[in-house]
Coordinates of C-alpha atoms in Angstrom, one line a residue:
Chain Y
M1 CA 102.6 -26.0 17.8
A2 CA 99.6 -25.5 15.7
V3 CA 97.4 -23.2 17.9
D4 CA 93.5 -24.5 17.8
Y5 CA 91.5 -21.9 16.5
K6 CA 87.9 -23.1 16.6
N7 CA 88.9 -24.5 20.4
S8 CA 89.8 -21.6 21.3
L9 CA 86.9 -19.6 19.3
A10 CA 84.3 -21.5 21.0
R11 CA 85.7 -20.8 24.6
Y12 CA 85.5 -17.5 24.3
R13 CA 81.9 -17.6 22.4
K14 CA 80.7 -18.8 25.9
Y15 CA 82.9 -16.9 28.1
L16 CA 80.9 -13.5 26.7
Q17 CA 77.6 -15.3 26.9
V18 CA 78.1 -15.6 30.5
A19 CA 79.7 -11.9 30.5
G20 CA 75.9 -11.0 29.0
K21 CA 74.5 -12.8 30.8
R22 CA 76.1 -11.3 34.1
P23 CA 74.4 -8.0 35.7
L24 CA 75.8 -4.8 34.4
F25 CA 74.5 -2.9 37.7
R26 CA 76.6 -5.2 39.9
A27 CA 79.6 -4.9 37.4
T28 CA 79.0 -1.3 37.3
L29 CA 78.4 -0.8 40.8
F30 CA 81.4 0.6 42.0
V31 CA 81.7 2.7 38.6
I32 CA 79.1 4.6 40.0
L33 CA 79.6 5.0 43.3
S34 CA 82.7 6.4 41.6
L35 CA 80.6 8.5 39.8
L36 CA 79.0 10.0 42.5
L37 CA 81.0 10.5 45.0
L38 CA 83.7 12.6 42.1
I39 CA 80.0 14.5 41.4
I40 CA 79.6 15.5 44.6
L41 CA 83.3 16.0 45.5
V42 CA 83.6 18.0 43.0
F43 CA 80.3 20.4 43.2
F44 CA 81.0 20.5 47.0
A45 CA 84.3 20.7 47.5
L46 CA 86.5 21.3 44.3
R47 CA 84.1 24.2 43.1
P48 CA 84.4 26.4 45.9
T49 CA 87.8 25.4 46.5
F50 CA 89.4 26.5 43.1
T51 CA 86.6 29.0 42.9
T52 CA 88.5 30.5 46.3
I53 CA 91.8 30.0 44.7
G54 CA 90.7 31.7 40.9
G55 CA 89.7 34.6 42.7
L56 CA 92.6 35.1 45.0
V57 CA 95.4 34.7 42.3
G58 CA 93.4 36.9 40.1
D59 CA 93.1 39.9 42.6
I60 CA 96.9 39.0 43.6
R61 CA 97.4 39.8 40.1
T62 CA 95.4 42.6 39.5
K63 CA 97.2 44.6 43.1
K64 CA 100.7 43.5 41.5
E65 CA 99.8 45.6 37.8
I66 CA 98.8 48.3 39.6
L67 CA 101.3 48.3 42.3
A68 CA 103.8 48.1 39.7
R69 CA 101.9 51.0 37.9
L70 CA 101.7 53.1 40.8
D71 CA 106.0 52.3 42.0
A72 CA 106.1 53.6 38.1
K73 CA 104.2 57.0 38.5
I74 CA 106.1 57.6 42.4
S75 CA 109.4 56.8 40.3
N76 CA 108.3 59.6 37.6
M77 CA 106.8 61.9 40.2
Q78 CA 110.0 62.0 42.1
K79 CA 112.4 62.6 38.7
M80 CA 109.5 65.3 38.1
V81 CA 110.7 66.9 41.5
S82 CA 114.0 67.3 41.6
T83 CA 113.5 68.6 37.7
Y84 CA 111.3 71.3 39.3
Q85 CA 113.5 72.4 41.7
G86 CA 116.0 73.1 38.7
I87 CA 112.9 75.9 37.2
Q88 CA 111.1 76.4 39.8
N89 CA 112.0 80.2 39.9
E90 CA 110.9 80.2 36.3
I91 CA 107.8 79.1 36.5
Y92 CA 106.1 82.2 36.4
L93 CA 106.3 82.6 32.9
L94 CA 103.7 79.9 33.1
D95 CA 101.5 82.0 34.8
E96 CA 101.8 85.2 32.5
A97 CA 101.4 83.0 29.8
L98 CA 98.1 80.7 30.5
P99 CA 96.9 82.6 33.5
I100 CA 94.5 81.2 36.0
G101 CA 91.5 83.6 35.4
S102 CA 90.6 85.4 32.6
Q103 CA 93.1 88.5 33.8
F104 CA 91.3 90.9 31.2
S105 CA 93.2 93.7 32.7
V106 CA 96.7 92.4 31.7
V107 CA 95.6 91.9 28.2
G108 CA 94.4 95.5 27.7
N109 CA 97.5 96.6 29.1
Y110 CA 99.4 94.8 26.7
L111 CA 97.1 96.2 23.9
Q112 CA 97.9 99.9 24.8
S113 CA 101.6 99.5 25.1
I114 CA 101.1 98.7 21.3
G115 CA 99.8 101.5 20.6
A116 CA 102.4 103.4 23.3
E117 CA 104.8 103.6 20.2
N118 CA 103.8 106.1 17.3
I119 CA 100.7 104.4 15.6
N120 CA 96.8 105.4 16.4
L121 CA 95.5 102.6 18.3
S122 CA 92.0 102.4 18.7
D123 CA 88.9 100.7 19.6
I124 CA 90.2 98.1 21.7
N125 CA 87.2 95.5 22.5
L126 CA 87.6 92.8 24.6
S127 CA 85.1 90.3 25.3
S128 CA 84.6 86.7 27.0
G129 CA 81.7 85.7 24.6
T130 CA 80.5 83.0 26.6
L131 CA 82.7 81.7 29.0
P132 CA 83.2 78.5 29.7
T133 CA 82.9 77.7 33.8
E134 CA 86.0 74.8 33.7
G135 CA 88.7 74.1 31.2
L136 CA 91.0 75.6 28.7
S137 CA 89.4 79.3 27.7
E138 CA 89.6 82.4 25.6
I139 CA 89.2 86.0 25.5
G140 CA 88.1 87.4 21.8
F141 CA 89.7 90.7 21.2
S142 CA 89.4 93.1 18.4
L143 CA 91.6 96.5 17.9
S144 CA 91.8 99.1 15.0
V145 CA 95.4 100.5 14.1
T146 CA 96.1 102.8 12.4
G147 CA 99.8 103.4 10.8
S148 CA 102.2 102.3 8.4
F149 CA 102.8 98.9 7.0
S150 CA 105.7 98.3 9.3
Q151 CA 104.1 99.8 11.7
I152 CA 100.9 97.4 11.3
R153 CA 103.2 94.8 11.1
D154 CA 105.5 95.0 13.9
S155 CA 101.7 95.4 16.0
L156 CA 100.6 92.0 14.6
S157 CA 104.3 90.9 15.2
K158 CA 103.8 92.0 19.3
I159 CA 100.6 90.2 19.6
E160 CA 101.8 87.3 18.3
N161 CA 105.2 87.6 20.3
S162 CA 103.4 88.2 23.8
R163 CA 104.4 86.8 26.5
R164 CA 100.3 86.0 27.2
L165 CA 99.8 83.2 24.7
M166 CA 96.9 85.3 22.0
S167 CA 96.8 84.5 18.3
V168 CA 95.8 86.8 15.8
T169 CA 92.5 85.7 13.9
D170 CA 91.9 87.9 11.3
V171 CA 93.3 91.2 10.2
L172 CA 91.7 93.6 7.7
I173 CA 94.1 96.1 6.3
S174 CA 92.4 98.8 4.4
K175 CA 93.4 102.1 3.2
N176 CA 91.4 105.6 3.8
P177 CA 91.4 108.6 1.6
S178 CA 94.4 110.1 2.8
G179 CA 96.5 107.4 2.1
I180 CA 97.0 105.9 5.6
L181 CA 96.6 102.0 6.3
N182 CA 93.7 100.9 8.4
A183 CA 94.1 97.3 10.2
N184 CA 91.2 95.8 12.2
I185 CA 92.8 93.0 13.9
K186 CA 90.5 90.3 15.5
G187 CA 92.7 87.7 18.2
T188 CA 91.9 85.4 20.7
A189 CA 93.8 85.5 24.4
Y190 CA 93.7 82.5 26.6
F191 CA 93.7 81.6 30.2
V192 CA 92.8 78.5 32.1
F193 CA 90.5 78.0 35.1
E194 CA 91.7 75.8 38.3
N195 CA 90.0 73.2 37.9
Y196 CA 91.6 72.3 34.3
E197 CA 92.7 68.8 33.3
P198 CA 94.2 69.0 29.9
Chain P
M1 CA 68.3 -9.2 31.8
R2 CA 68.5 -7.2 28.3
K3 CA 65.9 -4.5 30.4
T4 CA 68.6 -3.4 33.1
H5 CA 71.6 -4.1 31.1
S6 CA 70.5 -1.3 29.0
Y7 CA 69.5 0.6 32.1
D8 CA 72.9 0.4 33.9
R9 CA 75.1 2.1 30.5
D10 CA 73.0 5.0 30.5
I11 CA 73.0 5.2 34.3
V12 CA 77.2 5.6 33.8
A13 CA 76.4 7.1 30.7
L14 CA 74.2 10.1 32.4
L15 CA 76.6 10.2 35.6
V16 CA 79.6 10.6 33.0
I17 CA 78.1 13.5 31.4
T18 CA 77.3 15.5 34.5
L19 CA 80.8 14.5 35.7
V20 CA 82.1 16.8 32.7
T21 CA 79.1 19.4 32.6
L22 CA 79.7 19.7 35.7
S23 CA 83.9 20.1 35.6
S24 CA 83.1 22.7 32.6
W25 CA 80.9 24.7 35.0
V26 CA 83.7 24.6 37.6
G27 CA 86.4 25.8 35.2
F28 CA 84.3 28.5 33.9
E29 CA 83.5 29.2 37.0
V30 CA 87.5 29.5 37.9
Y31 CA 88.3 31.8 34.9
R32 CA 85.8 34.1 36.2
A33 CA 86.8 34.2 39.5
F34 CA 90.2 34.7 38.2
T35 CA 89.1 37.6 35.4
N36 CA 86.7 39.5 37.7
T37 CA 88.8 41.2 40.3
N38 CA 87.4 42.4 43.7
I39 CA 89.3 44.9 43.8
P40 CA 87.8 48.2 44.4
D41 CA 88.2 50.3 41.5
V42 CA 91.0 52.9 41.3
S43 CA 90.2 55.8 39.9
A44 CA 91.4 56.6 36.0
R45 CA 93.3 59.4 37.1
L46 CA 95.2 57.9 39.7
M47 CA 96.3 55.4 37.1
R48 CA 97.4 57.9 34.1
P49 CA 101.4 57.4 33.8
L50 CA 103.0 60.7 34.0
D51 CA 105.6 61.7 31.6
P52 CA 108.7 63.0 34.0
A53 CA 109.7 65.2 31.2
L54 CA 109.6 68.7 31.1
N55 CA 109.8 71.1 28.3
T56 CA 112.1 73.3 30.1
A57 CA 112.7 74.6 26.5
L58 CA 109.5 76.0 26.6
L59 CA 110.2 78.3 29.4
S60 CA 113.3 79.6 27.4
A61 CA 110.7 80.4 24.8
L62 CA 108.9 82.2 27.1
K63 CA 111.4 84.2 28.5
S64 CA 112.3 85.6 25.0
R65 CA 109.0 86.7 24.4
L66 CA 107.5 90.7 24.7
P67 CA 106.1 90.8 28.7

């Protein structure tokens, strides 16, 4: 059956003319009202609801993260407590190595004890310099040792191997006219203040 | 008649654009509410991870040093 294109085209053209004359306001009234309703709904109902939901979900997520980290920390602390109980009797070693407070006398006594072994020790100077009021701090000291080379070497070794943390920063060895060696040793001893946080 | 036609089409376009803008605004606001939580700050010291491993070998080393 042959299609009557001409007739169909004419009818379509007629339909377009009628549709074009129809007021669009009437045709799109429901669309406009729907859009207006949707806008009002989004602004007054959906926005506060979704904002609240989003905020609460965010709060829950953050709280879960904090909880997980704190749980991990508690678990680690429990492990530390059991380890600490095993070494509790040896904790004093840490206090001796890095005491709270300068404890000048301990350093002085130790340096004096070095001189008790057949070497001539003189001029022990302890200087705090400008002490900070918090954190890890240090005391500078200097001493003069007279003796043989091996005695001086032993003295340096004792300073470096003392339980109280000390380091030798400067050594100046000279020979006097009588052939005896004289060493000027400078070093640093360390301590912490109570509010120290690594 | 043609004027009305154009006017109504503009209203629809305006409403659609308004709806899109409003939807974007709501989306960004929800995202902001999701990311900006109202939880009071937990101190960094409290949240700092703790290493449970204690260096017990250090105590042995200290014991061997001169008292």
